[in-house]
Amino acid sequence: MLTIKNLQARVEEKEILKGLNFEVKPGEVHAIMGPNGSGKSTLASVLAGKEDYEITGGEIIFKEKNLLEMSPEVRAREGLFLAFQYPVEIPGVSNINFLKAALSEIRAYRGLPPLTAKEFLQLVNEKSKLVELDGQLTNRSLNEGFSGGEKKRNEIFQMAMLDPTLAILDETDSGLDIDALRIVANGVNAMRSPEKSFVVITHYQRLLDFIVPDFVHVLYKGKIVKSGTKELALELEERGYDWIKEEVEAQA
Amino acid sequence: METTIVNHKSKFLAIAEQTKSSLISALPLVVSEAQTALENLDIPTSRHEEWKYTRTTKLQNERFSIQKSSTASIDYRPFEALRLVFVNGVYNASLSDHEKIDGLSIRFDEEIKEQTLIGFDIASSSNFFEALQRATSTSALHIQAEKGAVIEKPIHIVHLIDAAQTLATPSIFVKVHQSASLEINESFISSDATASGLTIRQLWAQVDKNARLEYNKMQDENDLSYQMCLEDIQLADDAYSNFNTLTLNGGWVRNDLRIALNGKNIESNLSGFYLPRNKQLIDNHTKVDHRYPHCVSNELYKGILFDQSTGVFNGKVYVRKDAQKTNAYQNNANIIAGDQAVMNTKPELEIYADDVKCSHGTTTGQLDESAMWYLRSRGIGVDAARRLLTSAFINDVISKISNQQVAEFVIADLTEKNLLYV
Ligand SMILES: Nc1ncnc2c1ncn2[C@@H]1O[C@H](COP(=O)(O)OP(=O)(O)OP(=O)(O)O)[C@@H](O)[C@H]1O
Ligand SMILES: [Mg+2]
């Protein structure tokens, strides 16, 4: 589904990703952990196509296509979704109109007929229930004045509406209370299928109790420096990152 | 240099000479004064402070003339209203509605008597175009809502241009008598992409004690057109007016809107949007004059400037010495969406009273990059993302239109022009 080879990216002369390799197969759930500032959000943004980053080397293949040649909107239409660490507030654009626009463009790209108003509302009802999003929020301006937790839930709601094949969740768990965490995790788990894959960026083992990953990776200084199974997350929770940093320094 | 100026002026003088102004019977002095003023005044150029950013060079090179209409029918009824149609600036009775409405009187041209125009603040022409309008006025309309009459049915004045190089100079008088209430909508349209010319429309309005006027002006002429709207509005004690300038399209548009708050407890709202594209120019000059205490004025103008377009906003607010307890607010916000678009904005507040609340703000920025990125990351293309943000930006101006059908029409029109996403 996704193959990243030797990816190097920088912003304003600063090298952030320094030869990153990563592979996701259909149906898999990968967790990416790593210290602050190691490049996790940068990887997510580069995947989604943020133009601030300059790709200086490597390649990204998504569903047999060169992802780096696609605009952000085409990536989304191809089935990639990024739940942002910091969702943007857009005053004056209603959540509903925004989703209508997104869904109609995505469906048109995939050769599907537009949903009728009734079908669209049914979908909104169904998916907002899934993440227990207050009906009021769907009518308000996009993320404007939403609490931190509401913004995160809104990201998962959007994900459920747009039905991606690869979803990247960037610290969706941060700022969520225990109940909201369970709700968000249930939303993700409800979407899991042999065709859909997830990349979950997190600092905490807690989320991985709910969304059980197939693989856990550590991103450090712009590279994946260690990969393992879900037990690795437990070990990191217990021991922190120092031992990994030491391993990396020793190899260097 | 000297000779070219004279030449351009002489073209207009020749028209004035051959034309009988529709104001001649009711306002003979105004017409003769305007004729004299035409001789003495020069066509304003960018050397005049009030015309600094609004060039008249191209306009001066055109050859305008007063044109006959060829339009036999018009199916332009975007919302429910009593329709009054002007073609090439001339009132067209057969295209207009003649429904009688209690408390409302509508008169044209010779039907307008001098005594009904008493009290209108028809100052002497301060510039060439004003004088030209008065000297040539192609038709005149007088609308009157009688004392206490609440006119439910909106009026829709439609100005259609159906020939090339047309000079259209209609005059409109509106009088809303004490405690009466009236809604007027006014549209400026072209029959096709080539029918164009210079429209100078003058509006004089009086809103008497405790009366209300809702006014929606929709400018939607083609890219070749020149359009000037001159507006003088007087408000009396306890009056309310809500005036919206909605510029949907136009090649060269100049609005001069002057509101005098001639009494106490007046509420005056002025709003507008402009969305110039290509090389269009849209200029809004407004003047709000607080002369008495305890009045409120709100002003909100918003613009998005695409391509190589130019926008001008000049908002004067005067608060005179006696106008204590005035609340006067002005806001002008702009987004530069085109690489070569330019916005010139200038608020001018002159406050001579000490116990007042006044504020003004102007902003000129770009489309929010982080918002664009967020929308695009959800599969929305650049074009649709821009339109969503445009809709969000001008939404608060559209919400000032109290007639829901008119608001819906404006939204539908902008959507059809690919400017909004709804
Ligand atoms: N647009 C930018 N301009 C300048 N520096 C940037 C930019 N984006 C990221 N960086 C820098 O790149 C590094 C990696 O940032 P990134 O946000 O990817 O880290 P992260 O692993 O997601 O961290 P966290 O766990 O704190 O979310 C940081 O040092 C950050 O300051
Ligand atoms: Mg991050």
XYZ file of C-alpha atoms and ligand atoms in Angstrom:
706
model
C 0.000 0.000 0.000
C 2.704 2.441 1.051
C 6.431 2.155 0.465
C 8.843 4.858 1.563
C 12.461 4.494 0.489
C 15.340 6.587 1.759
C 13.141 9.660 2.189
C 14.934 12.926 2.850
C 13.091 16.163 3.474
C 13.951 19.586 4.741
C 12.422 22.895 5.559
C 14.233 26.203 5.378
C 17.682 24.600 5.045
C 17.002 22.370 8.034
C 17.193 18.653 7.335
C 14.432 16.830 9.169
C 13.932 13.457 7.486
C 17.286 11.858 6.804
C 16.845 8.656 4.848
C 13.658 7.156 6.181
C 12.442 3.700 5.149
C 8.954 2.488 5.928
C 6.452 0.045 4.520
C 2.751 -0.492 5.172
C 0.766 -3.388 3.730
C -3.019 -3.478 3.329
C -4.877 -4.136 6.578
C -1.921 -3.330 8.824
C -1.808 -0.941 11.738
C 1.559 0.665 12.423
C 2.405 2.780 15.436
C 5.158 5.392 15.199
C 6.661 6.670 18.417
C 9.690 8.798 19.115
C 10.967 11.778 21.068
C 9.676 15.319 20.491
C 11.077 16.948 17.402
C 12.232 13.699 15.818
C 10.222 14.249 12.626
C 6.953 12.363 13.111
C 4.630 15.215 12.157
C 6.970 16.145 9.334
C 6.626 12.637 7.924
C 2.840 12.918 8.192
C 2.824 16.333 6.463
C 5.135 15.147 3.697
C 2.837 12.190 3.088
C -0.197 14.479 2.883
C 1.632 16.830 0.525
C 2.354 19.968 2.509
C 4.274 22.264 0.184
C 6.513 23.827 2.865
C 8.744 20.766 2.818
C 11.356 20.202 0.194
C 11.951 16.589 -0.726
C 15.667 16.212 -1.343
C 15.814 12.459 -1.904
C 14.043 9.120 -1.867
C 10.621 8.017 -3.036
C 7.127 7.325 -1.819
C 4.939 4.830 -3.619
C 1.264 4.773 -2.658
C -0.919 2.100 -4.252
C 1.619 1.655 -7.049
C 1.683 5.385 -7.847
C 4.321 8.029 -7.204
C 2.829 9.963 -4.320
C 5.334 12.814 -4.565
C 3.940 13.819 -7.956
C 0.432 14.333 -6.621
C -1.094 17.519 -5.207
C -2.478 17.303 -1.651
C -6.064 17.107 -2.925
C -5.257 14.273 -5.333
C -3.584 12.328 -2.525
C -6.755 12.672 -0.467
C -8.887 11.577 -3.421
C -6.581 8.579 -3.892
C -7.477 7.539 -0.357
C -4.928 9.120 1.954
C -6.104 10.873 5.093
C -4.182 12.767 7.748
C -5.782 13.451 11.121
C -3.858 16.543 12.183
C -2.025 17.033 15.446
C -3.266 20.639 15.326
C -6.459 20.926 13.225
C -6.983 24.356 11.632
C -9.912 26.586 12.603
C -11.777 28.033 9.621
C -14.360 30.636 10.658
C -17.327 31.004 8.321
C -16.975 27.608 6.627
C -19.473 25.238 8.159
C -18.360 21.729 9.011
C -21.217 20.401 6.899
C -20.494 22.460 3.770
C -16.865 21.572 4.042
C -17.605 17.844 4.189
C -20.083 18.126 1.348
C -17.410 19.780 -0.793
C -14.755 17.238 0.161
C -16.992 14.240 -0.357
C -18.322 15.410 -3.696
C -14.835 16.048 -5.077
C -13.547 12.729 -3.764
C -16.515 10.842 -5.183
C -16.234 12.579 -8.545
C -12.553 11.611 -8.710
C -13.445 8.003 -7.970
C -16.160 8.012 -10.638
C -18.985 7.784 -8.106
C -22.228 9.761 -8.454
C -22.744 12.587 -5.942
C -24.753 11.673 -2.869
C -28.285 13.013 -2.659
C -28.966 15.472 0.159
C -30.765 12.706 2.016
C -27.989 10.156 1.593
C -25.446 12.741 2.718
C -27.380 13.559 5.880
C -27.822 9.872 6.649
C -24.077 9.415 6.354
C -23.451 12.421 8.614
C -25.831 10.999 11.215
C -24.315 7.555 11.095
C -20.692 8.690 11.277
C -21.200 11.390 13.884
C -22.828 8.772 16.107
C -19.797 6.562 15.599
C -17.543 9.160 17.244
C -20.349 10.513 19.457
C -19.883 13.979 17.985
C -22.508 16.439 19.147
C -24.919 17.229 16.303
C -24.428 20.936 17.015
C -20.764 20.700 16.120
C -21.462 19.464 12.610
C -23.336 22.693 11.888
C -20.807 25.059 13.384
C -17.860 26.691 11.660
C -15.071 24.239 11.016
C -13.195 23.682 14.316
C -13.880 27.268 15.374
C -14.094 27.411 19.143
C -14.010 23.602 19.384
C -12.327 22.259 22.484
C -9.095 20.326 21.978
C -10.931 17.032 22.364
C -13.760 18.094 20.043
C -11.250 18.967 17.334
C -9.684 15.521 17.566
C -13.061 13.834 17.448
C -13.955 15.964 14.463
C -10.848 14.697 12.682
C -11.965 11.110 13.229
C -15.481 12.029 12.129
C -14.046 13.438 8.888
C -12.008 10.286 8.448
C -15.125 8.163 8.825
C -16.984 10.355 6.306
C -14.229 10.322 3.682
C -13.471 6.613 4.029
C -9.720 6.577 3.242
C -7.622 3.476 2.538
C -4.634 4.819 4.450
C -5.188 6.992 7.501
C -2.402 8.676 9.407
C -3.339 9.765 12.917
C -0.933 12.327 14.346
C -1.249 12.358 18.137
C -5.004 12.054 17.921
C -4.921 10.813 21.521
C -3.272 13.888 23.004
C -5.727 16.078 24.854
C -8.424 13.387 24.987
C -9.996 12.279 28.239
C -10.295 8.528 28.906
C -13.840 8.283 27.539
C -13.019 10.282 24.412
C -9.954 8.113 23.868
C -12.119 5.011 23.900
C -14.624 6.633 21.535
C -11.944 7.661 19.063
C -10.337 4.227 19.232
C -13.701 2.560 18.647
C -14.177 4.788 15.612
C -10.866 3.647 14.191
C -11.452 -0.006 15.047
C -14.860 0.090 13.360
C -13.105 1.074 10.130
C -10.406 -1.593 10.282
C -10.575 -4.036 7.403
C -8.175 -6.135 5.310
C -8.024 -3.307 2.726
C -7.488 -0.357 5.064
C -4.297 0.573 6.817
C -3.484 2.944 9.664
C -0.380 4.746 10.819
C -0.834 5.894 14.395
C 1.621 8.478 15.725
C 1.542 8.623 19.497
C 3.601 9.197 22.617
C 1.583 6.883 24.801
C 1.111 3.153 25.098
C -2.406 3.911 26.419
C -3.880 4.437 22.921
C -2.298 1.207 21.714
C -4.302 -0.728 24.313
C -7.365 0.327 22.343
C -5.975 0.371 18.812
C -3.723 -2.656 18.848
C -0.914 -2.215 16.301
C 0.700 -4.915 14.201
C 4.042 -3.086 14.305
C 5.657 -0.398 16.419
C 8.479 1.842 15.143
C 10.720 4.399 16.735
C 11.486 7.524 14.716
C 14.568 9.335 15.893
C 16.555 12.096 14.190
C 14.654 11.684 10.954
C 14.949 7.912 10.612
C 13.150 4.785 11.747
C 15.770 3.434 14.113
C 13.915 0.505 15.629
C 10.921 -1.606 14.703
C 9.116 -4.304 16.611
C 5.715 -5.569 17.626
C 3.329 -4.128 20.191
C 5.639 -5.244 23.016
C 8.130 -2.557 21.913
C 5.624 0.111 22.934
C 5.390 -1.391 26.416
C 9.142 -1.444 26.688
C 9.381 2.242 25.623
C 6.725 3.166 28.154
C 8.837 1.546 30.844
C 12.349 2.517 29.798
C 11.977 5.770 27.838
C 14.139 6.553 24.799
C 17.626 6.799 26.314
C 18.554 3.201 25.561
C 17.491 3.642 21.950
C 19.436 6.877 21.616
C 22.488 5.068 23.016
C 22.046 2.224 20.527
C 21.914 4.751 17.697
C 24.976 6.644 18.918
C 26.868 3.335 19.311
C 26.131 2.411 15.699
C 27.179 5.817 14.413
C -2.109 67.908 -23.878
C -4.472 70.848 -23.468
C -6.257 70.144 -26.728
C -6.904 66.458 -25.957
C -8.582 67.373 -22.681
C -10.778 69.883 -24.444
C -11.613 67.311 -27.093
C -12.731 64.700 -24.605
C -14.820 67.246 -22.802
C -16.353 68.533 -26.010
C -17.748 65.085 -26.809
C -19.715 65.192 -23.590
C -20.713 68.827 -24.048
C -22.101 67.978 -27.463
C -24.290 65.261 -25.987
C -25.531 67.617 -23.280
C -26.417 70.192 -25.877
C -28.524 67.753 -27.888
C -30.260 66.200 -24.897
C -33.291 67.367 -23.017
C -32.752 66.486 -19.374
C -35.680 64.699 -17.745
C -35.200 67.069 -14.798
C -35.953 70.150 -16.893
C -39.610 70.618 -15.932
C -39.302 69.890 -12.221
C -35.824 71.268 -11.593
C -35.037 73.810 -14.327
C -32.505 75.635 -12.175
C -30.631 72.466 -11.357
C -30.362 71.666 -15.055
C -29.169 75.099 -16.136
C -26.712 75.207 -13.261
C -25.407 71.803 -14.356
C -25.008 73.002 -17.941
C -22.902 75.904 -16.769
C -20.915 73.649 -14.447
C -20.154 71.307 -17.365
C -18.471 74.154 -19.188
C -16.419 75.142 -16.173
C -15.461 71.810 -14.621
C -12.787 69.471 -15.897
C -13.137 65.720 -16.143
C -11.485 64.473 -12.941
C -8.112 62.790 -13.346
C -5.810 61.026 -10.910
C -4.445 64.439 -9.951
C -7.670 65.038 -8.018
C -7.430 63.583 -4.514
C -10.855 61.940 -4.822
C -9.828 60.236 -8.055
C -6.267 59.345 -7.175
C -6.564 55.601 -7.845
C -9.518 55.642 -10.217
C -8.346 56.482 -13.669
C -10.715 58.080 -16.122
C -8.366 57.955 -19.130
C -10.004 54.975 -20.810
C -13.451 56.361 -20.164
C -12.490 59.675 -21.751
C -11.385 57.932 -24.927
C -14.766 56.299 -25.473
C -17.472 57.781 -27.673
C -20.732 57.529 -25.797
C -24.155 58.547 -27.008
C -27.723 58.305 -25.858
C -29.207 55.156 -27.389
C -32.602 53.762 -28.288
C -33.640 50.437 -26.829
C -34.244 47.317 -28.864
C -35.427 45.191 -25.971
C -39.033 44.057 -26.382
C -39.279 41.766 -23.383
C -37.209 40.867 -20.371
C -37.659 37.832 -18.158
C -35.464 39.068 -15.354
C -37.377 38.462 -12.127
C -34.881 37.055 -9.665
C -37.157 37.644 -6.658
C -40.717 38.771 -5.962
C -41.032 42.524 -6.410
C -42.750 45.312 -8.258
C -40.485 45.756 -11.249
C -39.595 49.105 -12.831
C -37.397 48.863 -15.893
C -35.026 51.368 -17.448
C -33.416 50.481 -20.748
C -30.324 52.483 -21.625
C -31.289 54.840 -18.825
C -34.790 55.502 -20.141
C -37.895 54.358 -18.293
C -39.724 51.646 -20.208
C -43.410 51.506 -19.251
C -44.236 48.369 -21.227
C -41.539 46.341 -19.447
C -42.559 47.649 -16.034
C -45.222 46.556 -13.556
C -48.183 48.836 -12.897
C -49.746 47.244 -9.851
C -51.333 49.808 -7.523
C -50.140 49.535 -3.959
C -51.798 51.426 -1.100
C -49.587 54.165 0.247
C -47.089 53.968 -2.604
C -46.832 56.415 -5.452
C -44.548 56.030 -8.427
C -44.042 58.772 -11.029
C -41.855 59.229 -14.044
C -40.403 62.117 -15.998
C -43.041 64.858 -16.681
C -45.351 63.364 -14.027
C -42.887 64.542 -11.392
C -43.926 67.942 -10.043
C -41.556 70.484 -8.628
C -43.277 70.650 -5.221
C -42.755 66.906 -4.627
C -39.013 67.474 -4.808
C -38.918 70.029 -2.032
C -36.557 68.990 0.697
C -34.258 66.888 -1.460
C -30.711 67.933 -0.845
C -29.714 68.662 -4.408
C -26.435 70.437 -3.929
C -24.733 72.054 -6.876
C -22.600 69.747 -8.995
C -19.222 69.236 -7.382
C -17.673 67.374 -10.282
C -17.976 66.921 -14.019
C -19.821 63.600 -13.898
C -22.456 64.921 -11.495
C -23.050 67.867 -13.790
C -23.227 65.566 -16.806
C -25.835 63.430 -15.065
C -28.050 66.390 -14.218
C -27.654 68.074 -17.574
C -28.572 64.938 -19.534
C -30.728 62.905 -17.126
C -32.215 60.275 -19.443
C -35.199 59.571 -17.181
C -36.395 60.407 -13.720
C -38.270 58.273 -11.223
C -39.973 59.442 -8.071
C -41.007 56.857 -5.478
C -42.931 57.876 -2.445
C -44.184 55.902 0.567
C -46.905 57.883 2.287
C -46.977 58.698 5.982
C -47.317 55.515 8.022
C -47.437 53.252 4.974
C -45.678 49.955 5.465
C -45.029 48.809 1.917
C -44.648 45.034 2.092
C -43.918 44.476 -1.564
C -40.298 45.175 -2.460
C -39.558 47.378 -5.429
C -37.053 46.238 -8.007
C -35.535 48.860 -10.286
C -33.789 47.197 -13.198
C -31.340 49.149 -15.343
C -30.671 47.273 -18.543
C -28.061 48.355 -21.060
C -28.805 46.779 -24.459
C -26.638 48.772 -26.887
C -22.948 49.565 -27.204
C -21.410 52.929 -26.195
C -24.539 53.955 -24.333
C -24.737 56.951 -22.068
C -27.426 56.312 -19.431
C -28.014 58.945 -16.769
C -31.180 58.173 -14.810
C -32.276 60.102 -11.704
C -34.112 58.484 -8.822
C -35.910 60.285 -6.017
C -37.078 58.295 -3.020
C -39.138 59.735 -0.221
C -40.154 57.620 2.743
C -42.549 59.737 4.756
C -42.889 59.696 8.512
C -43.195 56.201 10.027
C -43.401 54.595 6.594
C -41.305 51.650 5.522
C -39.987 50.713 2.092
C -37.624 48.226 0.464
C -35.927 49.037 -2.814
C -33.702 46.743 -4.806
C -31.806 48.030 -7.778
C -30.010 45.979 -10.412
C -27.661 47.117 -13.135
C -27.321 44.566 -15.919
C -26.093 44.285 -19.511
C -28.014 42.358 -22.174
C -24.833 40.665 -23.403
C -21.052 40.950 -23.359
C -20.892 43.904 -25.771
C -23.804 46.095 -24.693
C -22.105 48.609 -22.480
C -21.385 52.233 -21.967
C -21.351 54.768 -19.201
C -24.113 54.721 -16.627
C -24.291 57.592 -14.174
C -27.181 56.970 -11.845
C -28.049 59.584 -9.234
C -30.166 58.647 -6.223
C -31.605 61.209 -3.851
C -33.369 59.726 -0.844
C -35.147 61.179 2.156
C -36.058 58.980 5.068
C -38.322 60.994 7.345
C -38.941 60.779 11.064
C -39.231 57.202 12.313
C -39.269 55.843 8.749
C -37.322 52.853 7.389
C -35.528 52.230 4.133
C -33.953 48.956 3.058
C -31.840 49.342 -0.066
C -30.003 46.612 -1.958
C -27.993 47.734 -4.930
C -26.744 44.952 -7.184
C -24.189 45.980 -9.778
C -23.774 43.320 -12.430
C -22.835 44.945 -15.715
C -20.327 43.389 -18.113
C -16.562 43.904 -18.208
C -16.689 46.669 -20.823
C -19.003 48.879 -18.812
C -18.391 52.045 -16.860
C -20.699 52.724 -13.986
C -21.016 55.500 -11.503
C -23.570 55.597 -8.715
C -24.073 58.905 -6.969
C -26.116 58.658 -3.799
C -27.307 61.335 -1.410
C -29.344 60.068 1.497
C -30.826 62.144 4.271
C -32.114 60.609 7.464
C -34.388 62.351 9.982
C -35.009 61.708 13.715
C -35.499 58.029 14.631
C -35.025 56.914 11.024
C -33.454 53.633 10.015
C -31.661 52.813 6.816
C -29.841 49.719 5.666
C -27.953 50.233 2.424
C -26.107 47.354 0.754
C -23.788 47.828 -2.197
C -23.314 44.428 -3.786
C -20.917 44.600 -6.692
C -21.247 41.355 -8.587
C -19.457 42.466 -11.733
C -18.466 45.508 -13.756
C -15.529 46.840 -15.731
C -15.120 50.181 -14.022
C -17.333 50.956 -11.065
C -17.389 54.048 -8.910
C -19.800 54.445 -5.995
C -20.152 57.775 -4.210
C -22.454 57.215 -1.287
C -23.149 60.114 1.042
C -25.370 59.763 4.069
C -26.384 62.694 6.231
C -27.750 61.886 9.680
C -29.953 64.938 10.069
C -31.606 64.065 13.353
C -31.381 62.169 16.621
C -31.647 58.435 17.316
C -30.884 57.398 13.770
C -29.489 54.016 12.840
C -27.620 53.868 9.561
C -26.081 50.677 8.224
C -23.844 50.636 5.178
C -22.404 47.424 3.849
C -20.892 46.194 0.671
C -18.757 43.644 -1.058
C -16.711 43.742 -4.221
C -15.023 40.864 -5.989
C -13.198 42.373 -8.969
C -11.627 40.023 -11.470
C -9.449 40.443 -14.550
C -8.635 44.142 -14.902
C -11.803 45.407 -13.275
C -11.774 48.447 -11.049
C -14.216 48.913 -8.182
C -14.171 52.088 -6.131
C -16.346 52.752 -3.089
C -16.304 56.263 -1.681
C -18.576 56.674 1.312
C -19.323 59.590 3.570
C -21.282 59.291 6.780
C -22.082 62.644 8.342
C -23.204 62.658 11.991
C -24.785 66.034 12.673
C -26.968 65.341 15.739
C -26.551 63.387 18.983
C -27.510 59.812 19.828
C -27.052 58.178 16.452
C -25.458 54.908 15.432
C -23.730 54.189 12.153
C -22.225 50.875 11.140
C -20.157 50.398 8.050
C -18.756 47.135 6.738
C -17.114 46.748 3.333
C -15.322 43.606 2.253
C -13.479 42.792 -0.906
C -11.543 40.034 -2.566
C -9.333 41.169 -5.406
C -8.527 38.647 -8.077
C -6.174 38.672 -11.056
C -4.983 42.188 -11.961
C -7.936 44.005 -10.477
C -7.928 47.222 -8.500
C -10.025 48.110 -5.501
C -10.499 51.477 -3.844
C -12.185 52.182 -0.548
C -12.401 55.649 0.928
C -14.614 55.928 3.966
C -15.206 59.317 5.487
C -16.946 59.621 8.819
C -17.692 63.039 10.211
C -18.874 63.492 13.762
C -19.773 67.135 14.202
C -19.513 69.133 17.380
C -23.159 68.678 18.336
C -23.207 64.951 17.620
C -22.529 63.785 21.175
C -23.175 60.158 22.143
C -22.483 59.051 18.600
C -21.549 55.453 17.939
C -19.787 55.193 14.601
C -18.095 52.030 13.414
C -16.302 51.397 10.196
C -14.549 48.312 8.945
C -12.943 47.548 5.604
C -11.370 44.131 5.089
C -9.675 42.942 1.934
C -8.077 39.821 0.584
C -5.619 40.043 -2.252
C -6.150 36.851 -4.226
C -4.485 37.868 -7.488
C -0.743 38.196 -8.089
C -1.161 41.646 -9.531
C -4.240 42.853 -7.701
C -4.068 46.115 -5.784
C -6.203 47.544 -2.999
C -6.126 51.188 -1.956
C -7.956 51.751 1.267
C -8.256 54.900 3.299
C -10.459 55.519 6.308
C -10.931 59.202 7.130
C -12.456 59.981 10.483
C -13.022 63.533 11.566
C -14.411 63.762 15.048
C -15.296 67.107 16.629
C -17.498 65.851 19.500
C -15.883 64.531 22.677
C -18.407 62.051 24.083
C -18.494 59.497 21.265
C -17.601 55.895 20.522
C -15.946 55.595 17.153
C -13.782 52.897 15.706
C -12.409 52.005 12.358
C -10.268 49.226 11.066
C -8.849 48.240 7.725
C -7.073 45.035 6.863
C -5.586 43.789 3.628
C -4.222 40.256 3.638
C -3.925 37.071 1.667
C -6.125 33.989 1.642
C -5.302 32.015 4.770
C -2.612 29.525 3.678
C -3.166 27.141 6.567
C -6.890 27.046 5.805
C -6.140 26.330 2.132
C -3.835 23.486 3.148
C -6.392 21.988 5.504
C -9.139 22.072 2.852
C -6.893 20.631 0.153
C -5.728 17.840 2.448
C -9.366 16.732 2.527
C -9.594 16.372 -1.233
C -10.959 19.830 -2.026
C -9.244 21.330 -5.078
C -7.592 24.750 -5.035
C -10.480 26.352 -6.864
C -13.226 25.029 -4.625
C -11.126 25.716 -1.523
C -10.773 29.355 -2.588
C -14.491 29.608 -3.165
C -15.261 28.142 0.241
C -13.006 30.717 1.869
C -14.496 33.509 -0.261
C -17.977 32.505 0.883
C -16.813 32.534 4.478
C -15.231 35.956 4.044
C -18.177 37.823 2.551
C -20.845 35.915 4.418
C -21.308 38.645 7.039
C -22.011 41.216 4.311
C -24.567 38.932 2.649
C -26.214 38.433 6.036
C -27.022 42.176 6.106
C -29.536 41.660 3.284
C -32.802 41.373 5.152
C -34.856 40.066 2.212
C -34.110 36.334 2.159
C -35.012 35.943 -1.516
C -32.606 38.693 -2.472
C -29.840 37.159 -0.356
C -30.435 33.784 -1.989
C -30.346 35.364 -5.430
C -27.027 37.062 -4.667
C -25.545 33.806 -3.402
C -26.823 31.912 -6.440
C -25.426 34.547 -8.787
C -21.977 34.475 -7.192
C -22.041 30.694 -7.211
C -22.840 30.715 -10.923
C -19.899 33.046 -11.432
C -17.749 30.438 -9.692
C -16.969 32.813 -6.857
C -18.754 31.028 -4.034
C -19.137 27.460 -2.935
C -22.424 26.663 -1.296
N 7.847 24.498 9.063
C 8.933 24.309 9.847
N 9.852 25.276 9.939
C 10.942 25.115 10.722
N 11.194 24.009 11.416
C 10.303 23.010 11.357
C 9.125 23.102 10.571
N 8.437 21.966 10.697
C 9.148 21.188 11.538
N 10.262 21.804 11.931
C 11.271 21.273 12.849
O 11.530 19.935 12.473
C 11.701 19.124 13.616
C 10.730 17.966 13.580
O 9.429 18.450 13.850
P 8.149 17.525 13.918
O 6.989 18.373 14.157
O 8.127 16.645 12.720
O 8.467 16.624 15.208
P 7.556 15.571 15.940
O 8.322 14.309 15.922
O 6.216 15.528 15.355
O 7.521 16.155 17.411
P 6.355 16.116 18.525
O 6.460 14.785 19.164
O 6.738 17.195 19.463
O 5.053 16.357 17.861
C 11.534 20.037 14.822
O 12.811 20.424 15.244
C 10.775 21.198 14.270
O 11.050 22.385 14.972
Mg 4.293 16.046 16.046
